[in-house]
Amino acid sequence: MRFRILSGALLMAAFSAHAAPNPVTVFSCAYWDKSTDNVEKLDKCVEVKDGKLKFLPALFAKTRDVEGMSWVGLYDYMRAAGLMDADYYVRSPDSYLSVVHFDNGPDWFVEGLVRSRQNGKVGYWDDNFRNRIAPQFDYGWQFKEGRALVCNGCKPQKDGEHTALIGGEWFYIDKSGQKISDVKSGPF
């Protein structure tokens, strides 16, 4: 009797796992068009399944490719999928990096590194999407002359159209992520 109950429960669990596949949702995106040299919208750009993105072939036929990467923006309409608005650099359907939105577009590579926010923290990646400095800062600026200003414990404060960061610990890091000097107070 125990065997029948156990095997029945296992069959029901197996059936229910296969009976309800995770749906795939397709979304539109903004991209830089190679023929018009403008930002355009593509209706079927990216699939989302189990919280993972897969960029569709139609995107790669249209988007401008700079050094093997394309920029893609997923904005506003993604909230239904539970994903945040974001800018991405994309190399292939499954190779992409979400980057910090900066100055009305995606962050750009400076001194070989770009900023990305992962789990609420900023870190730095190279152009092959390899993490070079782990995401550990509440905010971080681009590198300049081999160092970047970062902060922990700083909080955003809206000031009209712009947002300033106040409080917290401010310091400079080098390209290995090591603290190289303190800053007495947040300059921004």
mmCIF file with all atom_site columns, C-alpha atoms in Angstrom:
data_model
loop_
_atom_site.group_PDB
_atom_site.id
_atom_site.type_symbol
_atom_site.label_atom_id
_atom_site.label_alt_id
_atom_site.label_comp_id
_atom_site.label_asym_id
_atom_site.label_entity_id
_atom_site.label_seq_id
_atom_site.pdbx_PDB_ins_code
_atom_site.Cartn_x
_atom_site.Cartn_y
_atom_site.Cartn_z
_atom_site.occupancy
_atom_site.B_iso_or_equiv
_atom_site.pdbx_formal_charge
_atom_site.auth_seq_id
_atom_site.auth_comp_id
_atom_site.auth_asym_id
_atom_site.auth_atom_id
_atom_site.pdbx_PDB_model_num
ATOM 1   C CA . MET A 1 1   ? 0.000  0.000  0.000   1.00 0.00 ? 1   MET A CA 1
ATOM 2   C CA . ARG A 1 2   ? 2.817  2.431  0.863   1.00 0.00 ? 2   ARG A CA 1
ATOM 3   C CA . PHE A 1 3   ? 4.408  1.758  -2.519  1.00 0.00 ? 3   PHE A CA 1
ATOM 4   C CA . ARG A 1 4   ? 1.187  2.687  -4.403  1.00 0.00 ? 4   ARG A CA 1
ATOM 5   C CA . ILE A 1 5   ? 0.759  5.925  -2.487  1.00 0.00 ? 5   ILE A CA 1
ATOM 6   C CA . LEU A 1 6   ? 4.398  6.859  -2.973  1.00 0.00 ? 6   LEU A CA 1
ATOM 7   C CA . SER A 1 7   ? 4.431  5.975  -6.683  1.00 0.00 ? 7   SER A CA 1
ATOM 8   C CA . GLY A 1 8   ? 1.126  7.826  -7.193  1.00 0.00 ? 8   GLY A CA 1
ATOM 9   C CA . ALA A 1 9   ? 2.533  10.922 -5.506  1.00 0.00 ? 9   ALA A CA 1
ATOM 10  C CA . LEU A 1 10  ? 5.689  10.732 -7.629  1.00 0.00 ? 10  LEU A CA 1
ATOM 11  C CA . LEU A 1 11  ? 3.663  10.411 -10.839 1.00 0.00 ? 11  LEU A CA 1
ATOM 12  C CA . MET A 1 12  ? 1.494  13.386 -9.882  1.00 0.00 ? 12  MET A CA 1
ATOM 13  C CA . ALA A 1 13  ? 4.572  15.487 -9.108  1.00 0.00 ? 13  ALA A CA 1
ATOM 14  C CA . ALA A 1 14  ? 6.224  14.516 -12.393 1.00 0.00 ? 14  ALA A CA 1
ATOM 15  C CA . PHE A 1 15  ? 3.059  15.218 -14.377 1.00 0.00 ? 15  PHE A CA 1
ATOM 16  C CA . SER A 1 16  ? 2.504  18.610 -12.767 1.00 0.00 ? 16  SER A CA 1
ATOM 17  C CA . ALA A 1 17  ? 6.129  19.594 -13.396 1.00 0.00 ? 17  ALA A CA 1
ATOM 18  C CA . HIS A 1 18  ? 5.760  18.810 -17.110 1.00 0.00 ? 18  HIS A CA 1
ATOM 19  C CA . ALA A 1 19  ? 2.183  20.008 -17.488 1.00 0.00 ? 19  ALA A CA 1
ATOM 20  C CA . ALA A 1 20  ? 2.958  23.635 -16.664 1.00 0.00 ? 20  ALA A CA 1
ATOM 21  C CA . PRO A 1 21  ? 6.033  24.722 -18.641 1.00 0.00 ? 21  PRO A CA 1
ATOM 22  C CA . ASN A 1 22  ? 7.363  28.167 -17.892 1.00 0.00 ? 22  ASN A CA 1
ATOM 23  C CA . PRO A 1 23  ? 6.016  30.582 -20.472 1.00 0.00 ? 23  PRO A CA 1
ATOM 24  C CA . VAL A 1 24  ? 8.346  32.528 -22.722 1.00 0.00 ? 24  VAL A CA 1
ATOM 25  C CA . THR A 1 25  ? 7.503  36.209 -23.036 1.00 0.00 ? 25  THR A CA 1
ATOM 26  C CA . VAL A 1 26  ? 8.779  38.361 -25.908 1.00 0.00 ? 26  VAL A CA 1
ATOM 27  C CA . PHE A 1 27  ? 9.415  42.084 -25.432 1.00 0.00 ? 27  PHE A CA 1
ATOM 28  C CA . SER A 1 28  ? 10.398 45.048 -27.547 1.00 0.00 ? 28  SER A CA 1
ATOM 29  C CA . CYS A 1 29  ? 13.538 47.100 -27.050 1.00 0.00 ? 29  CYS A CA 1
ATOM 30  C CA . ALA A 1 30  ? 15.338 50.238 -28.137 1.00 0.00 ? 30  ALA A CA 1
ATOM 31  C CA . TYR A 1 31  ? 18.512 49.807 -30.184 1.00 0.00 ? 31  TYR A CA 1
ATOM 32  C CA . TRP A 1 32  ? 20.928 51.838 -32.308 1.00 0.00 ? 32  TRP A CA 1
ATOM 33  C CA . ASP A 1 33  ? 19.981 51.155 -35.934 1.00 0.00 ? 33  ASP A CA 1
ATOM 34  C CA . LYS A 1 34  ? 22.884 50.658 -38.343 1.00 0.00 ? 34  LYS A CA 1
ATOM 35  C CA . SER A 1 35  ? 20.981 51.891 -41.416 1.00 0.00 ? 35  SER A CA 1
ATOM 36  C CA . THR A 1 36  ? 19.334 55.028 -39.978 1.00 0.00 ? 36  THR A CA 1
ATOM 37  C CA . ASP A 1 37  ? 21.995 55.826 -37.343 1.00 0.00 ? 37  ASP A CA 1
ATOM 38  C CA . ASN A 1 38  ? 19.140 56.560 -34.913 1.00 0.00 ? 38  ASN A CA 1
ATOM 39  C CA . VAL A 1 39  ? 17.645 54.915 -31.865 1.00 0.00 ? 39  VAL A CA 1
ATOM 40  C CA . GLU A 1 40  ? 14.756 52.749 -33.057 1.00 0.00 ? 40  GLU A CA 1
ATOM 41  C CA . LYS A 1 41  ? 12.279 50.328 -31.484 1.00 0.00 ? 41  LYS A CA 1
ATOM 42  C CA . LEU A 1 42  ? 12.141 46.632 -32.338 1.00 0.00 ? 42  LEU A CA 1
ATOM 43  C CA . ASP A 1 43  ? 8.891  44.892 -31.355 1.00 0.00 ? 43  ASP A CA 1
ATOM 44  C CA . LYS A 1 44  ? 10.293 41.375 -31.024 1.00 0.00 ? 44  LYS A CA 1
ATOM 45  C CA . CYS A 1 45  ? 13.739 41.849 -29.553 1.00 0.00 ? 45  CYS A CA 1
ATOM 46  C CA . VAL A 1 46  ? 14.194 39.701 -26.467 1.00 0.00 ? 46  VAL A CA 1
ATOM 47  C CA . GLU A 1 47  ? 12.646 36.660 -24.841 1.00 0.00 ? 47  GLU A CA 1
ATOM 48  C CA . VAL A 1 48  ? 12.389 36.335 -21.086 1.00 0.00 ? 48  VAL A CA 1
ATOM 49  C CA . LYS A 1 49  ? 12.125 32.872 -19.570 1.00 0.00 ? 49  LYS A CA 1
ATOM 50  C CA . ASP A 1 50  ? 12.772 32.060 -15.929 1.00 0.00 ? 50  ASP A CA 1
ATOM 51  C CA . GLY A 1 51  ? 14.149 35.588 -15.474 1.00 0.00 ? 51  GLY A CA 1
ATOM 52  C CA . LYS A 1 52  ? 16.845 35.097 -18.138 1.00 0.00 ? 52  LYS A CA 1
ATOM 53  C CA . LEU A 1 53  ? 17.108 37.132 -21.322 1.00 0.00 ? 53  LEU A CA 1
ATOM 54  C CA . LYS A 1 54  ? 17.701 35.781 -24.810 1.00 0.00 ? 54  LYS A CA 1
ATOM 55  C CA . PHE A 1 55  ? 18.131 38.372 -27.538 1.00 0.00 ? 55  PHE A CA 1
ATOM 56  C CA . LEU A 1 56  ? 16.497 37.398 -30.835 1.00 0.00 ? 56  LEU A CA 1
ATOM 57  C CA . PRO A 1 57  ? 18.209 37.189 -34.274 1.00 0.00 ? 57  PRO A CA 1
ATOM 58  C CA . ALA A 1 58  ? 16.159 40.098 -35.685 1.00 0.00 ? 58  ALA A CA 1
ATOM 59  C CA . LEU A 1 59  ? 18.051 42.435 -33.350 1.00 0.00 ? 59  LEU A CA 1
ATOM 60  C CA . PHE A 1 60  ? 21.465 41.455 -34.691 1.00 0.00 ? 60  PHE A CA 1
ATOM 61  C CA . ALA A 1 61  ? 20.335 42.027 -38.287 1.00 0.00 ? 61  ALA A CA 1
ATOM 62  C CA . LYS A 1 62  ? 19.429 45.656 -37.483 1.00 0.00 ? 62  LYS A CA 1
ATOM 63  C CA . THR A 1 63  ? 21.635 46.961 -34.712 1.00 0.00 ? 63  THR A CA 1
ATOM 64  C CA . ARG A 1 64  ? 24.881 48.843 -35.025 1.00 0.00 ? 64  ARG A CA 1
ATOM 65  C CA . ASP A 1 65  ? 27.820 46.703 -33.982 1.00 0.00 ? 65  ASP A CA 1
ATOM 66  C CA . VAL A 1 66  ? 30.756 48.453 -32.344 1.00 0.00 ? 66  VAL A CA 1
ATOM 67  C CA . GLU A 1 67  ? 33.728 46.205 -31.615 1.00 0.00 ? 67  GLU A CA 1
ATOM 68  C CA . GLY A 1 68  ? 31.483 43.143 -31.482 1.00 0.00 ? 68  GLY A CA 1
ATOM 69  C CA . MET A 1 69  ? 28.892 44.712 -29.160 1.00 0.00 ? 69  MET A CA 1
ATOM 70  C CA . SER A 1 70  ? 25.495 46.274 -29.629 1.00 0.00 ? 70  SER A CA 1
ATOM 71  C CA . TRP A 1 71  ? 23.584 48.563 -27.279 1.00 0.00 ? 71  TRP A CA 1
ATOM 72  C CA . VAL A 1 72  ? 20.043 47.558 -26.306 1.00 0.00 ? 72  VAL A CA 1
ATOM 73  C CA . GLY A 1 73  ? 17.693 49.421 -23.977 1.00 0.00 ? 73  GLY A CA 1
ATOM 74  C CA . LEU A 1 74  ? 14.857 47.675 -22.167 1.00 0.00 ? 74  LEU A CA 1
ATOM 75  C CA . TYR A 1 75  ? 12.608 50.309 -20.623 1.00 0.00 ? 75  TYR A CA 1
ATOM 76  C CA . ASP A 1 76  ? 9.247  50.705 -18.853 1.00 0.00 ? 76  ASP A CA 1
ATOM 77  C CA . TYR A 1 77  ? 7.372  47.881 -20.592 1.00 0.00 ? 77  TYR A CA 1
ATOM 78  C CA . MET A 1 78  ? 9.590  45.331 -18.819 1.00 0.00 ? 78  MET A CA 1
ATOM 79  C CA . ARG A 1 79  ? 7.990  45.941 -15.433 1.00 0.00 ? 79  ARG A CA 1
ATOM 80  C CA . ALA A 1 80  ? 5.365  43.285 -16.174 1.00 0.00 ? 80  ALA A CA 1
ATOM 81  C CA . ALA A 1 81  ? 8.138  40.675 -16.367 1.00 0.00 ? 81  ALA A CA 1
ATOM 82  C CA . GLY A 1 82  ? 9.579  41.754 -13.038 1.00 0.00 ? 82  GLY A CA 1
ATOM 83  C CA . LEU A 1 83  ? 12.765 43.090 -14.641 1.00 0.00 ? 83  LEU A CA 1
ATOM 84  C CA . MET A 1 84  ? 14.184 46.541 -14.101 1.00 0.00 ? 84  MET A CA 1
ATOM 85  C CA . ASP A 1 85  ? 14.646 49.085 -16.879 1.00 0.00 ? 85  ASP A CA 1
ATOM 86  C CA . ALA A 1 86  ? 18.202 48.684 -18.080 1.00 0.00 ? 86  ALA A CA 1
ATOM 87  C CA . ASP A 1 87  ? 20.803 49.313 -20.740 1.00 0.00 ? 87  ASP A CA 1
ATOM 88  C CA . TYR A 1 88  ? 22.694 46.297 -22.052 1.00 0.00 ? 88  TYR A CA 1
ATOM 89  C CA . TYR A 1 89  ? 25.728 45.623 -24.157 1.00 0.00 ? 89  TYR A CA 1
ATOM 90  C CA . VAL A 1 90  ? 25.022 42.488 -26.180 1.00 0.00 ? 90  VAL A CA 1
ATOM 91  C CA . ARG A 1 91  ? 27.435 40.208 -28.075 1.00 0.00 ? 91  ARG A CA 1
ATOM 92  C CA . SER A 1 92  ? 25.141 37.276 -28.903 1.00 0.00 ? 92  SER A CA 1
ATOM 93  C CA . PRO A 1 93  ? 21.693 35.976 -27.912 1.00 0.00 ? 93  PRO A CA 1
ATOM 94  C CA . ASP A 1 94  ? 22.989 34.724 -24.546 1.00 0.00 ? 94  ASP A CA 1
ATOM 95  C CA . SER A 1 95  ? 26.015 36.987 -23.991 1.00 0.00 ? 95  SER A CA 1
ATOM 96  C CA . TYR A 1 96  ? 25.089 40.350 -22.512 1.00 0.00 ? 96  TYR A CA 1
ATOM 97  C CA . LEU A 1 97  ? 25.887 42.718 -19.661 1.00 0.00 ? 97  LEU A CA 1
ATOM 98  C CA . SER A 1 98  ? 23.548 45.146 -17.937 1.00 0.00 ? 98  SER A CA 1
ATOM 99  C CA . VAL A 1 99  ? 25.364 48.466 -17.515 1.00 0.00 ? 99  VAL A CA 1
ATOM 100 C CA . VAL A 1 100 ? 24.755 51.612 -15.480 1.00 0.00 ? 100 VAL A CA 1
ATOM 101 C CA . HIS A 1 101 ? 22.449 54.124 -17.200 1.00 0.00 ? 101 HIS A CA 1
ATOM 102 C CA . PHE A 1 102 ? 24.512 57.315 -17.380 1.00 0.00 ? 102 PHE A CA 1
ATOM 103 C CA . ASP A 1 103 ? 24.014 60.654 -19.127 1.00 0.00 ? 103 ASP A CA 1
ATOM 104 C CA . ASN A 1 104 ? 20.878 59.566 -21.054 1.00 0.00 ? 104 ASN A CA 1
ATOM 105 C CA . GLY A 1 105 ? 22.239 56.242 -22.232 1.00 0.00 ? 105 GLY A CA 1
ATOM 106 C CA . PRO A 1 106 ? 24.425 53.289 -21.409 1.00 0.00 ? 106 PRO A CA 1
ATOM 107 C CA . ASP A 1 107 ? 27.657 53.764 -19.504 1.00 0.00 ? 107 ASP A CA 1
ATOM 108 C CA . TRP A 1 108 ? 30.642 53.607 -21.820 1.00 0.00 ? 108 TRP A CA 1
ATOM 109 C CA . PHE A 1 109 ? 33.958 51.837 -21.485 1.00 0.00 ? 109 PHE A CA 1
ATOM 110 C CA . VAL A 1 110 ? 36.646 54.037 -19.939 1.00 0.00 ? 110 VAL A CA 1
ATOM 111 C CA . GLU A 1 111 ? 40.180 52.732 -19.522 1.00 0.00 ? 111 GLU A CA 1
ATOM 112 C CA . GLY A 1 112 ? 38.873 49.317 -20.569 1.00 0.00 ? 112 GLY A CA 1
ATOM 113 C CA . LEU A 1 113 ? 36.143 49.049 -17.912 1.00 0.00 ? 113 LEU A CA 1
ATOM 114 C CA . VAL A 1 114 ? 32.404 49.677 -17.703 1.00 0.00 ? 114 VAL A CA 1
ATOM 115 C CA . ARG A 1 115 ? 30.167 49.896 -14.636 1.00 0.00 ? 115 ARG A CA 1
ATOM 116 C CA . SER A 1 116 ? 27.384 47.420 -13.936 1.00 0.00 ? 116 SER A CA 1
ATOM 117 C CA . ARG A 1 117 ? 24.964 47.211 -11.025 1.00 0.00 ? 117 ARG A CA 1
ATOM 118 C CA . GLN A 1 118 ? 24.438 43.657 -9.748  1.00 0.00 ? 118 GLN A CA 1
ATOM 119 C CA . ASN A 1 119 ? 22.253 42.939 -6.711  1.00 0.00 ? 119 ASN A CA 1
ATOM 120 C CA . GLY A 1 120 ? 22.198 46.640 -5.851  1.00 0.00 ? 120 GLY A CA 1
ATOM 121 C CA . LYS A 1 121 ? 25.991 47.113 -5.914  1.00 0.00 ? 121 LYS A CA 1
ATOM 122 C CA . VAL A 1 122 ? 28.285 48.634 -8.557  1.00 0.00 ? 122 VAL A CA 1
ATOM 123 C CA . GLY A 1 123 ? 31.253 46.721 -9.964  1.00 0.00 ? 123 GLY A CA 1
ATOM 124 C CA . TYR A 1 124 ? 33.433 46.939 -13.068 1.00 0.00 ? 124 TYR A CA 1
ATOM 125 C CA . TRP A 1 125 ? 33.607 44.652 -16.141 1.00 0.00 ? 125 TRP A CA 1
ATOM 126 C CA . ASP A 1 126 ? 35.869 44.484 -19.179 1.00 0.00 ? 126 ASP A CA 1
ATOM 127 C CA . ASP A 1 127 ? 34.725 44.413 -22.820 1.00 0.00 ? 127 ASP A CA 1
ATOM 128 C CA . ASN A 1 128 ? 34.569 40.605 -22.801 1.00 0.00 ? 128 ASN A CA 1
ATOM 129 C CA . PHE A 1 129 ? 31.994 40.876 -19.973 1.00 0.00 ? 129 PHE A CA 1
ATOM 130 C CA . ARG A 1 130 ? 34.450 39.479 -17.428 1.00 0.00 ? 130 ARG A CA 1
ATOM 131 C CA . ASN A 1 131 ? 34.084 40.897 -13.940 1.00 0.00 ? 131 ASN A CA 1
ATOM 132 C CA . ARG A 1 132 ? 37.279 42.740 -12.964 1.00 0.00 ? 132 ARG A CA 1
ATOM 133 C CA . ILE A 1 133 ? 36.159 44.444 -9.726  1.00 0.00 ? 133 ILE A CA 1
ATOM 134 C CA . ALA A 1 134 ? 33.382 42.708 -7.807  1.00 0.00 ? 134 ALA A CA 1
ATOM 135 C CA . PRO A 1 135 ? 30.127 44.620 -7.289  1.00 0.00 ? 135 PRO A CA 1
ATOM 136 C CA . GLN A 1 136 ? 30.634 45.939 -3.763  1.00 0.00 ? 136 GLN A CA 1
ATOM 137 C CA . PHE A 1 137 ? 30.015 49.691 -3.898  1.00 0.00 ? 137 PHE A CA 1
ATOM 138 C CA . ASP A 1 138 ? 26.792 51.640 -3.446  1.00 0.00 ? 138 ASP A CA 1
ATOM 139 C CA . TYR A 1 139 ? 27.988 53.805 -6.313  1.00 0.00 ? 139 TYR A CA 1
ATOM 140 C CA . GLY A 1 140 ? 31.118 54.170 -8.401  1.00 0.00 ? 140 GLY A CA 1
ATOM 141 C CA . TRP A 1 141 ? 32.265 56.600 -11.052 1.00 0.00 ? 141 TRP A CA 1
ATOM 142 C CA . GLN A 1 142 ? 34.170 55.828 -14.226 1.00 0.00 ? 142 GLN A CA 1
ATOM 143 C CA . PHE A 1 143 ? 37.922 55.401 -14.073 1.00 0.00 ? 143 PHE A CA 1
ATOM 144 C CA . LYS A 1 144 ? 40.159 58.358 -14.798 1.00 0.00 ? 144 LYS A CA 1
ATOM 145 C CA . GLU A 1 145 ? 43.952 58.130 -14.744 1.00 0.00 ? 145 GLU A CA 1
ATOM 146 C CA . GLY A 1 146 ? 43.809 54.659 -13.195 1.00 0.00 ? 146 GLY A CA 1
ATOM 147 C CA . ARG A 1 147 ? 41.452 55.395 -10.319 1.00 0.00 ? 147 ARG A CA 1
ATOM 148 C CA . ALA A 1 148 ? 37.705 55.622 -9.683  1.00 0.00 ? 148 ALA A CA 1
ATOM 149 C CA . LEU A 1 149 ? 35.766 57.430 -6.964  1.00 0.00 ? 149 LEU A CA 1
ATOM 150 C CA . VAL A 1 150 ? 33.390 55.081 -5.109  1.00 0.00 ? 150 VAL A CA 1
ATOM 151 C CA . CYS A 1 151 ? 31.148 55.282 -2.069  1.00 0.00 ? 151 CYS A CA 1
ATOM 152 C CA . ASN A 1 152 ? 29.513 52.949 0.416   1.00 0.00 ? 152 ASN A CA 1
ATOM 153 C CA . GLY A 1 153 ? 26.666 54.067 2.626   1.00 0.00 ? 153 GLY A CA 1
ATOM 154 C CA . CYS A 1 154 ? 25.950 57.053 0.371   1.00 0.00 ? 154 CYS A CA 1
ATOM 155 C CA . LYS A 1 155 ? 22.300 57.785 -0.320  1.00 0.00 ? 155 LYS A CA 1
ATOM 156 C CA . PRO A 1 156 ? 20.674 59.359 -3.385  1.00 0.00 ? 156 PRO A CA 1
ATOM 157 C CA . GLN A 1 157 ? 19.021 62.733 -2.852  1.00 0.00 ? 157 GLN A CA 1
ATOM 158 C CA . LYS A 1 158 ? 16.813 64.061 -5.655  1.00 0.00 ? 158 LYS A CA 1
ATOM 159 C CA . ASP A 1 159 ? 17.505 67.672 -6.590  1.00 0.00 ? 159 ASP A CA 1
ATOM 160 C CA . GLY A 1 160 ? 15.141 68.614 -9.400  1.00 0.00 ? 160 GLY A CA 1
ATOM 161 C CA . GLU A 1 161 ? 16.181 66.810 -12.564 1.00 0.00 ? 161 GLU A CA 1
ATOM 162 C CA . HIS A 1 162 ? 19.397 65.430 -11.065 1.00 0.00 ? 162 HIS A CA 1
ATOM 163 C CA . THR A 1 163 ? 20.242 63.171 -8.152  1.00 0.00 ? 163 THR A CA 1
ATOM 164 C CA . ALA A 1 164 ? 23.110 63.838 -5.765  1.00 0.00 ? 164 ALA A CA 1
ATOM 165 C CA . LEU A 1 165 ? 24.728 61.311 -3.441  1.00 0.00 ? 165 LEU A CA 1
ATOM 166 C CA . ILE A 1 166 ? 25.202 62.285 0.195   1.00 0.00 ? 166 ILE A CA 1
ATOM 167 C CA . GLY A 1 167 ? 26.783 60.738 3.266   1.00 0.00 ? 167 GLY A CA 1
ATOM 168 C CA . GLY A 1 168 ? 28.629 57.466 3.508   1.00 0.00 ? 168 GLY A CA 1
ATOM 169 C CA . GLU A 1 169 ? 32.281 56.601 3.075   1.00 0.00 ? 169 GLU A CA 1
ATOM 170 C CA . TRP A 1 170 ? 34.006 57.934 -0.047  1.00 0.00 ? 170 TRP A CA 1
ATOM 171 C CA . PHE A 1 171 ? 37.329 56.723 -1.412  1.00 0.00 ? 171 PHE A CA 1
ATOM 172 C CA . TYR A 1 172 ? 39.305 56.059 -4.575  1.00 0.00 ? 172 TYR A CA 1
ATOM 173 C CA . ILE A 1 173 ? 40.084 52.574 -5.858  1.00 0.00 ? 173 ILE A CA 1
ATOM 174 C CA . ASP A 1 174 ? 42.646 51.349 -8.359  1.00 0.00 ? 174 ASP A CA 1
ATOM 175 C CA . LYS A 1 175 ? 41.942 48.951 -11.234 1.00 0.00 ? 175 LYS A CA 1
ATOM 176 C CA . SER A 1 176 ? 42.315 45.955 -8.933  1.00 0.00 ? 176 SER A CA 1
ATOM 177 C CA . GLY A 1 177 ? 39.554 47.341 -6.692  1.00 0.00 ? 177 GLY A CA 1
ATOM 178 C CA . GLN A 1 178 ? 41.929 48.215 -3.843  1.00 0.00 ? 178 GLN A CA 1
ATOM 179 C CA . LYS A 1 179 ? 41.303 51.347 -1.798  1.00 0.00 ? 179 LYS A CA 1
ATOM 180 C CA . ILE A 1 180 ? 44.074 53.841 -2.545  1.00 0.00 ? 180 ILE A CA 1
ATOM 181 C CA . SER A 1 181 ? 42.929 57.019 -0.763  1.00 0.00 ? 181 SER A CA 1
ATOM 182 C CA . ASP A 1 182 ? 40.107 58.460 1.304   1.00 0.00 ? 182 ASP A CA 1
ATOM 183 C CA . VAL A 1 183 ? 37.969 61.441 0.422   1.00 0.00 ? 183 VAL A CA 1
ATOM 184 C CA . LYS A 1 184 ? 36.946 63.536 3.440   1.00 0.00 ? 184 LYS A CA 1
ATOM 185 C CA . SER A 1 185 ? 33.397 64.180 2.216   1.00 0.00 ? 185 SER A CA 1
ATOM 186 C CA . GLY A 1 186 ? 31.321 63.322 -0.810  1.00 0.00 ? 186 GLY A CA 1
ATOM 187 C CA . PRO A 1 187 ? 32.018 65.878 -3.513  1.00 0.00 ? 187 PRO A CA 1
ATOM 188 C CA . PHE A 1 188 ? 28.668 65.310 -5.167  1.00 0.00 ? 188 PHE A CA 1
#
